Coordinates of C-alpha atoms in Angstrom, one line a residue:
Chain A
M1 CA 50.3 24.0 28.0
K2 CA 51.3 22.8 31.4
R3 CA 49.4 25.7 32.9
N4 CA 46.3 24.7 30.9
L5 CA 46.6 21.2 32.2
S6 CA 46.8 22.3 35.8
T7 CA 43.9 24.6 35.3
L8 CA 41.9 21.7 33.9
I9 CA 42.8 19.4 36.8
F10 CA 41.9 22.2 39.2
A11 CA 38.5 22.5 37.4
I12 CA 37.9 18.8 37.6
L13 CA 38.8 18.6 41.3
A14 CA 36.6 21.7 41.9
T15 CA 33.7 20.0 40.2
L16 CA 34.2 16.8 42.1
V17 CA 34.3 18.7 45.4
F18 CA 31.2 20.7 44.4
N19 CA 29.3 17.7 43.3
T20 CA 30.1 15.5 46.3
S21 CA 29.4 18.2 48.8
A22 CA 26.5 17.7 51.0
M23 CA 24.7 20.6 49.2
A24 CA 21.7 19.2 47.4
A25 CA 21.2 20.4 43.8
D26 CA 18.5 22.9 43.2
E27 CA 16.4 24.0 40.3
A28 CA 18.8 26.7 39.1
E29 CA 21.6 24.1 39.0
Y30 CA 19.4 21.7 37.0
Q31 CA 18.5 24.4 34.6
A32 CA 22.1 25.3 34.1
A33 CA 23.1 21.7 33.6
L34 CA 20.2 21.3 31.2
A35 CA 21.2 24.3 29.1
N36 CA 24.8 23.0 29.0
A37 CA 23.6 19.5 28.0
R38 CA 21.3 20.8 25.3
Q39 CA 24.3 22.7 23.8
A40 CA 26.6 19.7 24.1
L41 CA 24.0 17.4 22.4
A42 CA 23.4 19.8 19.6
D43 CA 27.1 20.1 19.0
A44 CA 27.6 16.4 19.0
Q45 CA 24.6 15.8 16.7
Q46 CA 26.3 18.0 14.1
Q47 CA 29.1 15.4 13.9
V48 CA 27.5 12.1 14.6
Q49 CA 24.3 10.2 15.2
L50 CA 23.6 10.5 18.9
W51 CA 22.2 7.7 21.0
T52 CA 18.5 7.7 21.6
T53 CA 19.4 7.2 25.3
S54 CA 20.5 10.8 25.6
E55 CA 17.0 12.1 25.0
V56 CA 15.4 9.4 27.2
L57 CA 17.7 10.5 30.0
L58 CA 16.7 14.2 29.5
E59 CA 13.1 13.2 29.7
E60 CA 13.8 11.3 32.9
A61 CA 15.6 14.4 34.2
A62 CA 12.6 16.5 33.4
E63 CA 10.4 14.1 35.3
A64 CA 12.7 14.1 38.3
A65 CA 12.8 17.8 38.3
A66 CA 9.1 18.1 38.1
S67 CA 8.8 16.0 41.2
G68 CA 11.4 18.2 42.9
N69 CA 14.2 15.6 42.9
F70 CA 16.9 17.9 41.5
D71 CA 19.8 15.7 42.6
L72 CA 18.5 12.9 40.3
A73 CA 17.6 15.4 37.6
V74 CA 21.2 16.8 37.4
E75 CA 22.6 13.3 37.5
Q76 CA 20.4 12.2 34.5
V77 CA 21.4 15.4 32.6
N78 CA 25.1 14.6 33.1
E79 CA 24.5 11.0 32.1
A80 CA 22.9 12.3 28.9
V81 CA 26.0 14.3 28.1
L82 CA 28.2 11.3 28.8
H83 CA 26.2 9.3 26.3
A84 CA 26.7 12.0 23.7
E85 CA 30.5 11.8 24.4
L86 CA 30.4 8.1 24.0
A87 CA 28.6 8.4 20.7
L88 CA 31.4 10.8 19.6
A89 CA 34.1 8.4 20.8
T90 CA 32.6 5.5 18.8
A91 CA 32.4 7.7 15.7
E92 CA 36.0 8.7 16.1
R93 CA 37.1 5.1 16.4
E94 CA 34.9 3.9 13.5
K95 CA 36.4 6.5 11.1
K96 CA 39.6 4.5 11.4
V97 CA 38.1 1.0 11.2
W98 CA 34.9 0.9 9.2
Q99 CA 36.5 -0.3 6.0
K100 CA 37.5 -3.6 7.7
G101 CA 34.0 -4.9 7.1
V102 CA 33.9 -4.2 3.4
P103 CA 34.3 -7.3 1.3
K104 CA 37.4 -7.1 -0.9
Chain B
M1 CA -52.5 -17.0 -20.5
R2 CA -49.3 -18.6 -21.4
L3 CA -47.4 -15.7 -20.0
Q4 CA -49.3 -15.9 -16.8
R5 CA -48.6 -19.5 -16.5
R6 CA -44.9 -18.9 -17.0
A7 CA -45.0 -16.2 -14.3
L8 CA -46.8 -18.6 -12.0
I9 CA -44.1 -21.3 -12.6
R10 CA -41.5 -18.7 -12.0
S11 CA -43.0 -17.6 -8.8
L12 CA -43.3 -21.3 -7.7
I13 CA -39.6 -21.8 -8.4
A14 CA -38.8 -18.7 -6.5
A15 CA -40.9 -19.9 -3.5
A16 CA -39.1 -23.3 -3.7
A17 CA -35.8 -21.4 -3.6
I18 CA -36.8 -19.6 -0.5
L19 CA -37.8 -22.9 1.1
A20 CA -34.4 -24.3 0.1
V21 CA -32.6 -21.4 1.8
P22 CA -30.9 -22.9 4.9
R23 CA -32.2 -22.2 8.3
W24 CA -29.4 -20.0 9.6
L25 CA -28.2 -21.0 13.1
F26 CA -28.1 -17.4 14.2
A27 CA -30.5 -14.9 12.9
S28 CA -28.1 -12.3 14.2
R29 CA -24.5 -12.2 15.6
P30 CA -24.1 -14.1 18.9
D31 CA -22.7 -11.0 20.7
K32 CA -22.5 -12.7 24.0
A33 CA -20.1 -15.4 22.8
F34 CA -18.0 -12.8 21.0
D35 CA -17.7 -10.8 24.2
A36 CA -16.9 -13.8 26.4
D37 CA -13.4 -13.7 27.9
N38 CA -12.7 -17.4 28.0
A39 CA -12.9 -20.3 25.6
D40 CA -15.1 -22.5 27.8
T41 CA -17.8 -19.8 28.0
V42 CA -17.7 -19.4 24.2
I43 CA -18.1 -23.1 23.7
S44 CA -20.9 -23.5 26.2
D45 CA -22.7 -20.4 24.7
L46 CA -22.5 -21.6 21.1
F47 CA -22.7 -25.3 21.2
D48 CA -25.5 -27.3 22.8
S49 CA -23.9 -30.8 22.7
P50 CA -20.4 -32.2 23.4
L51 CA -17.6 -31.6 21.0
I52 CA -16.2 -34.6 19.2
E53 CA -12.5 -34.7 18.3
S54 CA -12.3 -35.5 14.6
D55 CA -9.5 -36.1 12.1
Q56 CA -12.0 -35.2 9.4
V57 CA -11.5 -31.6 10.4
T58 CA -8.3 -30.1 9.2
L59 CA -7.0 -27.0 11.0
K60 CA -4.2 -25.4 9.1
V61 CA -2.3 -22.8 11.2
P62 CA 1.5 -22.3 11.5
D63 CA 3.4 -23.9 14.4
I64 CA 5.2 -20.7 14.9
A65 CA 3.3 -17.6 13.9
E66 CA 5.5 -15.3 11.9
N67 CA 3.6 -12.3 13.2
G68 CA 0.9 -12.4 15.9
A69 CA -0.9 -9.6 14.2
V70 CA -1.5 -11.7 11.1
V71 CA -1.9 -15.5 11.6
P72 CA -3.3 -17.2 8.5
V73 CA -5.8 -20.0 9.4
T74 CA -7.7 -22.3 7.1
V75 CA -10.2 -24.9 8.2
S76 CA -11.4 -27.6 5.9
T77 CA -13.4 -30.7 6.3
D78 CA -14.7 -33.8 4.4
L79 CA -17.8 -33.9 6.6
S80 CA -21.1 -33.5 4.8
D81 CA -23.9 -31.1 5.7
V82 CA -21.5 -28.5 7.2
E83 CA -23.5 -25.8 8.9
S84 CA -20.9 -23.7 10.6
I85 CA -17.1 -23.3 11.2
S86 CA -15.7 -21.3 14.1
M87 CA -12.2 -20.4 15.2
I88 CA -11.3 -19.9 18.8
V89 CA -8.0 -18.7 20.2
D90 CA -7.9 -19.7 23.9
N91 CA -5.5 -17.0 25.1
N92 CA -7.0 -14.0 23.3
P93 CA -8.8 -11.5 25.5
T94 CA -12.0 -12.5 23.6
P95 CA -11.3 -16.0 22.3
L96 CA -14.0 -16.2 19.7
V97 CA -12.4 -14.9 16.5
A98 CA -14.9 -15.9 13.8
L99 CA -18.0 -17.9 13.1
F100 CA -18.8 -18.8 9.5
E101 CA -22.2 -20.1 8.7
L102 CA -22.4 -22.1 5.5
S103 CA -25.3 -22.9 3.2
P104 CA -25.8 -26.3 1.6
Q105 CA -24.2 -24.8 -1.5
S106 CA -20.9 -24.2 0.4
V107 CA -17.8 -26.3 0.3
G108 CA -16.5 -27.0 3.8
E109 CA -13.4 -24.7 3.7
V110 CA -12.9 -21.2 4.9
S111 CA -9.8 -19.1 5.6
V112 CA -9.2 -15.9 7.5
R113 CA -6.2 -14.1 9.1
M114 CA -6.4 -13.5 12.8
K115 CA -4.6 -11.8 15.6
M116 CA -2.9 -13.6 18.4
G117 CA -1.6 -11.7 21.4
E118 CA 0.5 -14.6 22.7
S119 CA 1.1 -18.3 22.2
S120 CA -2.1 -20.2 22.5
V121 CA -4.2 -23.2 21.7
V122 CA -6.1 -22.5 18.5
R123 CA -9.3 -24.6 18.0
T124 CA -11.9 -24.9 15.4
V125 CA -15.4 -26.3 15.8
V126 CA -17.3 -27.6 12.8
K127 CA -21.0 -28.2 13.0
A128 CA -22.1 -30.8 10.5
G129 CA -25.2 -32.9 10.5
G130 CA -26.2 -31.5 13.8
Q131 CA -23.0 -32.7 15.6
Y132 CA -20.0 -30.6 16.7
Y133 CA -16.6 -31.8 15.6
T134 CA -13.3 -30.2 16.7
A135 CA -9.6 -30.0 16.1
S136 CA -7.0 -27.9 17.8
K137 CA -3.3 -27.0 17.6
E138 CA -0.8 -25.1 19.8
V139 CA 0.6 -22.1 18.0
K140 CA 3.7 -20.3 19.3
V141 CA 3.8 -16.5 18.9
T142 CA 7.2 -14.9 19.2
I143 CA 7.5 -11.2 19.6
G144 CA 10.2 -9.6 17.7
G145 CA 10.7 -6.5 15.6
C146 CA 14.1 -6.6 13.9
G147 CA 13.3 -8.8 10.9
G148 CA 13.2 -7.4 7.4
Chain C
M1 CA -19.6 4.0 3.5
G2 CA -16.5 1.9 4.2
S3 CA -13.5 1.4 1.9
P4 CA -14.2 -0.8 -1.2
I5 CA -13.9 -4.5 -0.9
K6 CA -11.4 -6.3 -3.2
I7 CA -12.7 -9.6 -4.5
R8 CA -10.9 -12.2 -6.5
A9 CA -13.0 -15.1 -7.7
K10 CA -12.6 -18.0 -10.1
I11 CA -14.6 -21.1 -11.1
K12 CA -12.7 -24.4 -11.1
D13 CA -14.7 -27.6 -11.9
D14 CA -18.0 -26.0 -10.9
I15 CA -16.6 -24.8 -7.6
A16 CA -16.2 -21.1 -7.0
E17 CA -13.1 -20.1 -5.1
V18 CA -13.6 -16.6 -3.6
K19 CA -11.0 -14.5 -1.9
A20 CA -11.7 -11.1 -0.5
L21 CA -9.6 -8.3 1.1
M22 CA -11.5 -5.6 3.1
P23 CA -9.6 -2.5 4.0
H24 CA -10.6 -1.8 7.6
P25 CA -8.7 -0.8 10.8
M26 CA -10.2 -3.6 13.0
E27 CA -9.5 -1.8 16.2
S28 CA -9.9 -4.1 19.1
G29 CA -10.4 -1.3 21.7
V30 CA -7.4 -2.4 23.7
R31 CA -4.8 -0.3 21.9
V32 CA -3.7 3.0 23.3
D33 CA -3.0 6.1 21.1
A34 CA 0.8 6.8 21.6
D35 CA 0.2 10.5 21.3
T36 CA -2.8 11.1 23.4
G37 CA -2.5 8.2 25.8
E38 CA -6.2 7.5 25.3
A39 CA -7.6 4.1 24.3
I40 CA -8.5 3.8 20.7
P41 CA -12.2 2.9 20.5
K42 CA -13.4 -0.4 19.1
H43 CA -13.9 -0.3 15.4
Y44 CA -14.3 -3.6 13.7
I45 CA -16.3 -5.6 11.2
Q46 CA -19.0 -7.7 12.8
E47 CA -20.8 -9.4 10.0
V48 CA -19.9 -10.3 6.4
V49 CA -22.6 -11.6 4.0
C50 CA -21.7 -13.3 0.7
K51 CA -24.4 -13.8 -1.9
H52 CA -24.5 -15.8 -5.1
N53 CA -27.1 -14.5 -7.5
G54 CA -28.9 -12.9 -4.5
N55 CA -28.8 -16.1 -2.3
V56 CA -26.7 -16.1 0.8
V57 CA -24.0 -18.7 0.5
T58 CA -21.8 -17.8 3.5
K59 CA -22.3 -15.5 6.4
A60 CA -19.4 -14.7 8.7
F61 CA -19.6 -13.2 12.2
W62 CA -16.4 -11.7 13.4
G63 CA -14.9 -10.5 16.7
T64 CA -12.0 -8.2 17.4
G65 CA -9.6 -11.1 16.8
V66 CA -9.7 -10.8 13.0
S67 CA -6.6 -9.0 11.6
K68 CA -6.5 -5.5 10.3
D69 CA -7.5 -5.3 6.6
P70 CA -9.3 -8.6 6.9
Y71 CA -8.9 -11.4 4.4
M72 CA -11.3 -14.2 4.0
A73 CA -11.6 -17.1 1.5
F74 CA -14.4 -19.6 0.9
K75 CA -15.7 -21.9 -1.7
F76 CA -19.2 -22.9 -3.0
K77 CA -20.7 -25.1 -5.6
G78 CA -22.9 -24.3 -8.6
A79 CA -21.4 -21.1 -9.9
K80 CA -21.3 -20.4 -13.7
P81 CA -19.6 -17.7 -15.7
G82 CA -21.9 -14.6 -15.7
D83 CA -23.2 -15.3 -12.2
K84 CA -23.2 -12.5 -9.7
L85 CA -21.3 -12.5 -6.4
E86 CA -21.9 -9.9 -3.8
I87 CA -19.9 -9.4 -0.6
S88 CA -20.9 -6.9 2.0
W89 CA -19.9 -6.1 5.6
R90 CA -21.2 -4.1 8.5
D91 CA -19.1 -2.9 11.4
N92 CA -19.8 -2.1 15.0
T93 CA -20.3 1.6 14.1
G94 CA -23.0 0.7 11.6
D95 CA -20.7 1.5 8.7
T96 CA -21.1 -0.8 5.6
S97 CA -19.5 -1.6 2.3
V98 CA -20.8 -3.7 -0.6
K99 CA -19.1 -5.0 -3.7
E100 CA -20.6 -7.0 -6.5
I101 CA -18.7 -8.8 -9.2
T102 CA -19.6 -11.1 -12.1
F103 CA -17.9 -14.5 -12.5
K104 CA -15.8 -14.8 -15.7
Chain D
M1 CA 59.0 14.0 -14.5
K2 CA 59.5 13.1 -10.9
S3 CA 56.2 14.8 -10.0
F4 CA 54.5 12.8 -12.7
F5 CA 55.6 9.5 -11.1
I6 CA 54.5 10.8 -7.7
A7 CA 51.2 11.7 -9.2
C8 CA 50.9 8.2 -10.7
F9 CA 51.8 6.6 -7.5
L10 CA 49.3 8.7 -5.5
F11 CA 46.6 7.8 -8.1
L12 CA 47.3 4.1 -7.7
A13 CA 47.3 4.4 -3.9
V14 CA 44.0 6.1 -4.0
A15 CA 42.6 3.8 -6.5
S16 CA 43.5 0.7 -4.5
A17 CA 42.2 2.2 -1.3
H18 CA 38.9 2.9 -3.0
A19 CA 37.5 0.1 -5.0
T20 CA 35.1 1.1 -7.7
P21 CA 31.4 0.7 -7.0
E22 CA 31.3 -2.2 -9.5
E23 CA 34.2 -3.9 -7.7
D24 CA 32.3 -3.4 -4.4
R25 CA 29.2 -4.9 -5.8
L26 CA 31.0 -8.0 -7.2
A27 CA 32.9 -8.5 -4.0
L28 CA 29.7 -8.3 -2.0
R29 CA 28.1 -11.0 -4.2
E30 CA 31.2 -13.1 -3.7
F31 CA 30.9 -12.6 0.0
F32 CA 27.3 -13.9 0.0
A33 CA 28.1 -16.7 -2.4
Q34 CA 30.7 -18.0 0.0
R35 CA 28.5 -17.6 3.0
F36 CA 25.5 -19.3 1.3
P37 CA 27.0 -21.6 -1.3
D38 CA 23.8 -23.6 -1.8
M39 CA 21.5 -20.5 -2.2
D40 CA 20.5 -18.8 -5.4
L41 CA 21.6 -15.2 -4.5
N42 CA 18.7 -13.8 -6.4
E43 CA 16.4 -15.3 -3.8
M44 CA 17.7 -12.6 -1.4
I45 CA 15.2 -10.1 -2.9
N46 CA 12.7 -11.9 -0.6
G47 CA 14.6 -10.8 2.5
L48 CA 14.2 -13.1 5.5
Y49 CA 12.0 -15.5 3.5
A50 CA 15.0 -16.6 1.6
F51 CA 16.2 -18.2 4.8
D52 CA 13.3 -19.1 7.0
E53 CA 11.1 -21.9 5.6
G54 CA 8.3 -21.7 8.2
A55 CA 8.0 -17.9 7.8
R56 CA 8.2 -18.3 4.0
E57 CA 5.2 -20.6 3.9
Q58 CA 3.0 -18.0 5.7
W59 CA 4.4 -15.3 3.5
V60 CA 3.5 -17.2 0.4
E61 CA 0.0 -17.7 1.8
M62 CA -0.2 -13.9 2.4
E63 CA 1.0 -13.3 -1.2
D64 CA -2.2 -15.0 -2.3
F65 CA -4.0 -11.7 -1.6
P66 CA -1.3 -9.5 -0.1
P67 CA -2.3 -6.5 2.0
Y68 CA -0.3 -4.1 -0.2
E69 CA -2.8 -4.5 -3.0
I70 CA -4.9 -1.9 -1.3
A71 CA -1.9 0.5 -1.5
I72 CA -1.3 -0.3 -5.2
E73 CA -4.9 0.5 -6.0
D74 CA -4.9 3.7 -4.0
G75 CA -1.5 4.6 -5.5
E76 CA -2.8 4.1 -9.0
G77 CA -5.8 6.3 -8.3
A78 CA -3.6 9.1 -6.9
F79 CA -1.0 8.7 -9.6
N80 CA -3.6 9.3 -12.3
K81 CA -5.2 12.3 -10.7
T82 CA -4.5 15.5 -12.5
F83 CA -3.0 18.5 -10.6
A84 CA -4.8 21.8 -10.3
N85 CA -2.8 23.0 -13.3
G86 CA -4.0 20.2 -15.5
K87 CA -0.7 18.2 -15.4
S88 CA -0.1 14.9 -13.7
Y89 CA 2.7 12.7 -12.3
A90 CA 3.1 11.1 -15.7
D91 CA 4.4 14.5 -17.0
C92 CA 7.3 14.5 -14.5
F93 CA 8.8 11.1 -15.3
E94 CA 10.4 9.4 -18.2
N95 CA 8.0 6.9 -19.9
G96 CA 5.1 8.5 -18.0
G97 CA 6.4 7.1 -14.8
I98 CA 5.7 3.5 -15.7
G99 CA 8.3 0.8 -15.2
I100 CA 11.1 3.1 -14.1
R101 CA 11.5 2.2 -10.4
Q102 CA 14.7 0.4 -11.1
N103 CA 16.5 3.6 -12.1
Y104 CA 16.1 5.2 -8.6
P105 CA 17.8 6.7 -6.7
R106 CA 19.6 8.6 -9.4
F107 CA 22.2 11.3 -9.2
D108 CA 21.1 14.6 -10.7
T109 CA 24.2 16.2 -12.2
E110 CA 22.5 19.6 -12.3
S111 CA 21.7 20.0 -8.7
G112 CA 24.2 17.5 -7.3
E113 CA 21.4 15.8 -5.3
I114 CA 20.6 12.2 -4.9
I115 CA 17.0 11.8 -6.2
T116 CA 15.1 9.0 -4.7
L117 CA 11.8 8.0 -6.2
E118 CA 9.9 9.5 -3.2
W119 CA 12.0 12.7 -3.6
A120 CA 11.1 12.9 -7.3
I121 CA 7.4 12.4 -6.5
N122 CA 7.3 15.3 -4.1
Q123 CA 9.5 17.4 -6.5
C124 CA 6.9 16.8 -9.1
R125 CA 4.2 18.0 -6.8
K126 CA 6.1 21.1 -5.9
D127 CA 6.9 21.9 -9.5
N128 CA 3.2 21.7 -10.3
G129 CA 2.1 23.9 -7.3
E130 CA 0.9 21.0 -5.1
A131 CA 1.9 20.6 -1.4
P132 CA 4.4 17.9 -0.8
L133 CA 3.2 14.7 0.9
P134 CA 4.6 13.2 4.1
W135 CA 7.5 10.9 3.5
L136 CA 6.9 7.8 5.5
T137 CA 3.4 6.4 4.9
G138 CA 0.1 7.2 3.2
E139 CA -0.4 8.6 -0.2
L140 CA 3.3 9.0 -1.1
A141 CA 4.0 5.5 -0.1
A142 CA 1.0 4.3 -2.1
I143 CA 2.1 6.2 -5.3
S144 CA 5.6 4.7 -4.8
A145 CA 4.0 1.2 -4.4
Y146 CA 2.1 1.6 -7.7
M147 CA 5.2 2.8 -9.5
A148 CA 7.2 -0.1 -8.1
Y149 CA 4.4 -2.5 -9.2
T150 CA 4.6 -1.3 -12.8
S151 CA 8.4 -2.0 -12.6
R152 CA 8.2 -5.6 -11.4
G153 CA 10.5 -7.9 -13.2
N154 CA 12.9 -5.2 -14.3
E155 CA 16.5 -5.3 -13.2
M156 CA 17.8 -2.8 -10.6
S157 CA 19.9 -0.4 -12.7
V158 CA 21.2 2.4 -10.5
V159 CA 23.8 4.5 -12.3
I160 CA 26.8 6.4 -10.8
P161 CA 27.6 9.0 -13.4
D162 CA 31.1 10.2 -14.1
D163 CA 30.9 13.0 -11.6
P164 CA 33.0 13.2 -8.4
R165 CA 30.0 14.3 -6.4
A166 CA 28.1 11.2 -7.3
L167 CA 31.0 9.0 -6.3
E168 CA 31.3 10.9 -3.1
A169 CA 27.7 10.4 -2.3
Y170 CA 28.1 6.7 -3.0
E171 CA 31.2 6.5 -0.7
S172 CA 29.3 8.3 2.1
G173 CA 26.5 5.9 1.8
K174 CA 29.0 3.0 1.9
E175 CA 30.8 4.4 5.0
Y176 CA 27.4 4.8 6.7
Y177 CA 26.5 1.1 6.0
Y178 CA 29.7 -0.2 7.6
T179 CA 30.0 2.2 10.5
R180 CA 28.9 1.1 14.0
R181 CA 26.5 3.4 15.7
G182 CA 24.0 3.8 18.5
Q183 CA 24.3 2.6 22.1
L184 CA 24.3 -1.0 20.8
E185 CA 27.2 -0.1 18.4
F186 CA 25.8 -2.0 15.4
A187 CA 26.5 -1.2 11.8
C188 CA 24.0 -2.2 9.2
E189 CA 26.6 -4.7 8.1
N190 CA 26.7 -6.4 11.5
C191 CA 23.1 -7.6 11.1
H192 CA 22.7 -7.8 7.3
M193 CA 26.0 -9.3 6.3
Q194 CA 27.7 -11.1 9.1
S195 CA 24.4 -12.3 10.7
A196 CA 22.2 -12.5 7.6
G197 CA 20.0 -15.5 7.8
N198 CA 20.6 -15.8 11.6
K199 CA 18.0 -15.2 14.2
L200 CA 18.1 -12.1 16.3
R201 CA 15.7 -13.1 19.1
A202 CA 12.6 -14.2 17.1
D203 CA 13.5 -12.6 13.9
T204 CA 15.5 -13.8 10.9
L205 CA 17.8 -11.2 9.5
S206 CA 17.6 -10.4 5.8
A207 CA 20.7 -10.1 3.6
M208 CA 22.1 -6.8 2.3
L209 CA 21.9 -8.1 -1.3
G210 CA 18.4 -7.5 -2.6
Q211 CA 17.5 -5.2 0.3
A212 CA 16.6 -2.3 -2.0
T213 CA 14.5 -4.1 -4.6
H214 CA 11.1 -4.4 -3.0
W215 CA 10.1 -1.1 -1.5
P216 CA 7.8 0.2 -0.3
V217 CA 6.8 -2.5 2.1
Y218 CA 3.6 -3.4 4.0
R219 CA 5.0 -4.5 7.3
S220 CA 2.5 -6.3 9.5
K221 CA 4.2 -4.7 12.4
W222 CA 3.3 -1.3 11.0
G223 CA -0.1 -2.4 9.7
E224 CA 0.4 -0.2 6.6
I225 CA 2.6 0.5 3.7
G226 CA 5.8 2.4 4.4
T227 CA 8.8 3.7 2.6
L228 CA 12.5 2.6 2.8
H229 CA 13.3 5.6 4.9
K230 CA 10.7 4.6 7.5
R231 CA 12.7 1.3 7.8
F232 CA 16.0 3.2 8.0
K233 CA 14.6 5.2 10.9
E234 CA 13.4 2.0 12.6
C235 CA 16.7 0.2 12.1
N236 CA 18.5 3.2 13.7
S237 CA 16.1 3.2 16.6
Q238 CA 16.6 -0.5 17.1
V239 CA 20.3 0.0 17.7
R240 CA 19.5 3.1 19.8
A241 CA 20.9 5.6 17.3
K242 CA 18.9 8.8 17.0
P243 CA 17.3 8.5 13.5
Y244 CA 17.8 11.1 10.8
E245 CA 14.9 12.7 9.0
A246 CA 13.4 10.8 6.1
Q247 CA 15.0 11.9 2.8
S248 CA 17.8 13.6 4.6
K249 CA 21.1 13.7 2.7
V250 CA 22.5 10.9 4.8
Y251 CA 19.6 8.5 4.2
R252 CA 19.5 9.4 0.5
E253 CA 23.2 8.6 0.2
L254 CA 22.6 5.3 2.1
E255 CA 19.8 4.4 -0.3
Y256 CA 22.0 5.2 -3.3
F257 CA 24.8 2.9 -2.1
L258 CA 22.3 0.2 -0.9
S259 CA 20.5 0.2 -4.2
Y260 CA 23.6 0.1 -6.3
M261 CA 24.6 -3.1 -4.4
S262 CA 21.3 -4.7 -5.6
N263 CA 22.0 -3.8 -9.3
G264 CA 21.1 -6.5 -11.7
M265 CA 18.6 -8.1 -9.3
E266 CA 14.9 -8.3 -10.0
M267 CA 12.6 -5.5 -8.9
N268 CA 9.8 -7.1 -6.8
G269 CA 8.1 -4.2 -5.0
P270 CA 5.9 -3.6 -3.2
A271 CA 6.3 -6.4 -0.8
S272 CA 4.9 -7.7 2.4
R273 CA 7.0 -8.4 5.5
R274 CA 6.3 -9.5 9.0

C-alpha cells in the first residue's frame, strides 16, 4: 500500500516535471493525450452524464493542434479530462444527497 | 327577349361592381419600401404627406414580447374610409413588416404575427380618407431560452 | 404548390371575421445553416389576396419580418352564409397556394 | 422467529426510506400547494403561463389559431394512412389509438420496457414492416400531436404495475429528476420546484406538476413541433450536461416518473410555448 502510494507520488512528480519542462509539446504528445482523454471520457460516460464542456474543450484542442499550437492543444485535452472527473465527483456526491430535495 | 334583358341587366350590375372596386394604392408590391433598411426611408417611400398622431388608431402589441420570433400585433381604427394599414418595426433589418390594403367593404382591423430581432419602436400607419394617421409603441424583446 | 392554408371564418352581425394560418418557412435570408455554415436563402410570402365572392376585400404585402407559419386576421362587411371566401398567397420564389371556403 | 422480526424491521426500514409513488405524488402536490397557496394547482398544466400574466395574454392570443394546428392536421393524415401491409396505426393501439394519450408511458410487463407513446408509434411501424421515424420532430411528433389532441380533457393516468422492475424504473426516473448534473450542477428540481414561477434571466420557469400533460409542444424557439425528449435534451444542454439519446432508457424512465407526478391532471396537448 505504502509502496503504491510512493509510486503514485513519484508518478505525479514526474508528470509535473515533464509538463513544466521547457520542452514544448508536439503532435505525438497531443495524440497520446487525446487517446487517453477519449478513453477517460468514454469510461466516465458509462457512469454519469458528462459535461458538454469536455467535448467543447476537445474541439478547441483539435483547432489548436491544427494551427500547430500543441502546448495549448494538450492543455485543453487535459482540461477536458478534468471536467469529466468533476462530473464523476458531482455524481458521487449526489448519490448521497439527492433525496434531500424530494418532498416528504 | 326577356332573357336578353336580364342578361343585359346582369352585365350592367357586373360593370357597376367593377367600377365600385377600389382603386388599389399599389398595383404591385412596393418592393423598394420592403427592402429599405431604415424606417424613415420606408415612410418617405410609402407616404406622400406628413403622418398625424391619432388616438383613433389603436396599436395592440405586448410591452414585453414573450418571444421575438412571434410578436402578435393588431391594429384597429374607428376612422372611416380606411385604405391601408402598415406595420413598421424600426430596429428590424428591414423595418417594413406588412402593408394591408383594404377595400371599402373592410372593417379597419387587421392582425398579424411578426418577428422582432431586438427591442424597438413599433409603429403603424393608417391611411384613411387620403390622410396618414399613426400610432407607435416601444416593445421590449428579451432573449431567453430556458422557459417551458 | 405551397402547403394548404388553414382558414377559420365566422359571420357575426353581418361582419365576417376571418383568421388564416399559412404554413411557410418565412426565411429572412439572414439565418445561417448550422450544419453547412451557409446562409439560408430568402423564402417568404410577399403577397396575400383575400376575395369575397370573387371580389378582393383585402390585399396584404409582406416583408421578411412576418413570423414563420404566418397568421393573419381581418374583418369585412356584407358576408352571408353560403358566400365564398378565397385566400391565396405568392412567395418570392413564385410558389403559390390557394384555399376557398364557404361561410356557414 | 428472530429472523422474522429482523425481516419485518428491514421491510419497514426500506418502506420508510422509499415512499410509494402515490405518496410521492401527494407530497409533491402539497409542496406546490404550500408554495403557491393562492393558485389552482391544475393551472400548472399551462407551464409558465400559470405564473406570468403578460406572457399568458400573448399565449392566449396565439391559442386563437395556434401554430400546432398544422401538426395536428398533418398528424391526422399520417395516422390514418395505411401501411404497405394494409394495416394502420389504429390496429396497434387500444381504442384505435383515439383518446389514449393519458395512459403513456406505460410499463410493459412482458419486455420490462417503459413504453412511451412515441416508442409505441415506432414499434407499431416496425411491427408492420415500416421504417421507424426520427424521434424529435417531424412526422412522429405530428402523429403524437394528433393522438394527444384526441385525448384532451382526459386525466393523466399512468400506472405502475405490481412488478419490481416497474417500481425500479420509476425510482430511477425520480433519482434522475432530483440529481444535480452538468457544469452548472442543476437538477431538474432546482429549476422546476424550488424556482418554479421565478424568472431565470428573461424566462419564467414552469412547475414540475403538469409538466407532462401537454406534449408534444410547438416551441416558437424551435419553430416546429417537438417531443418531450427533445425538451429533455435541451434542458440537459442548458445546464451543460451531455444529453442522452431520445428514447434512451434514462429518458424513458424520467418520463415515466414525471408523468406519474401529473396523474389526475387534465391532458392538454399539444401545446404552444415560447
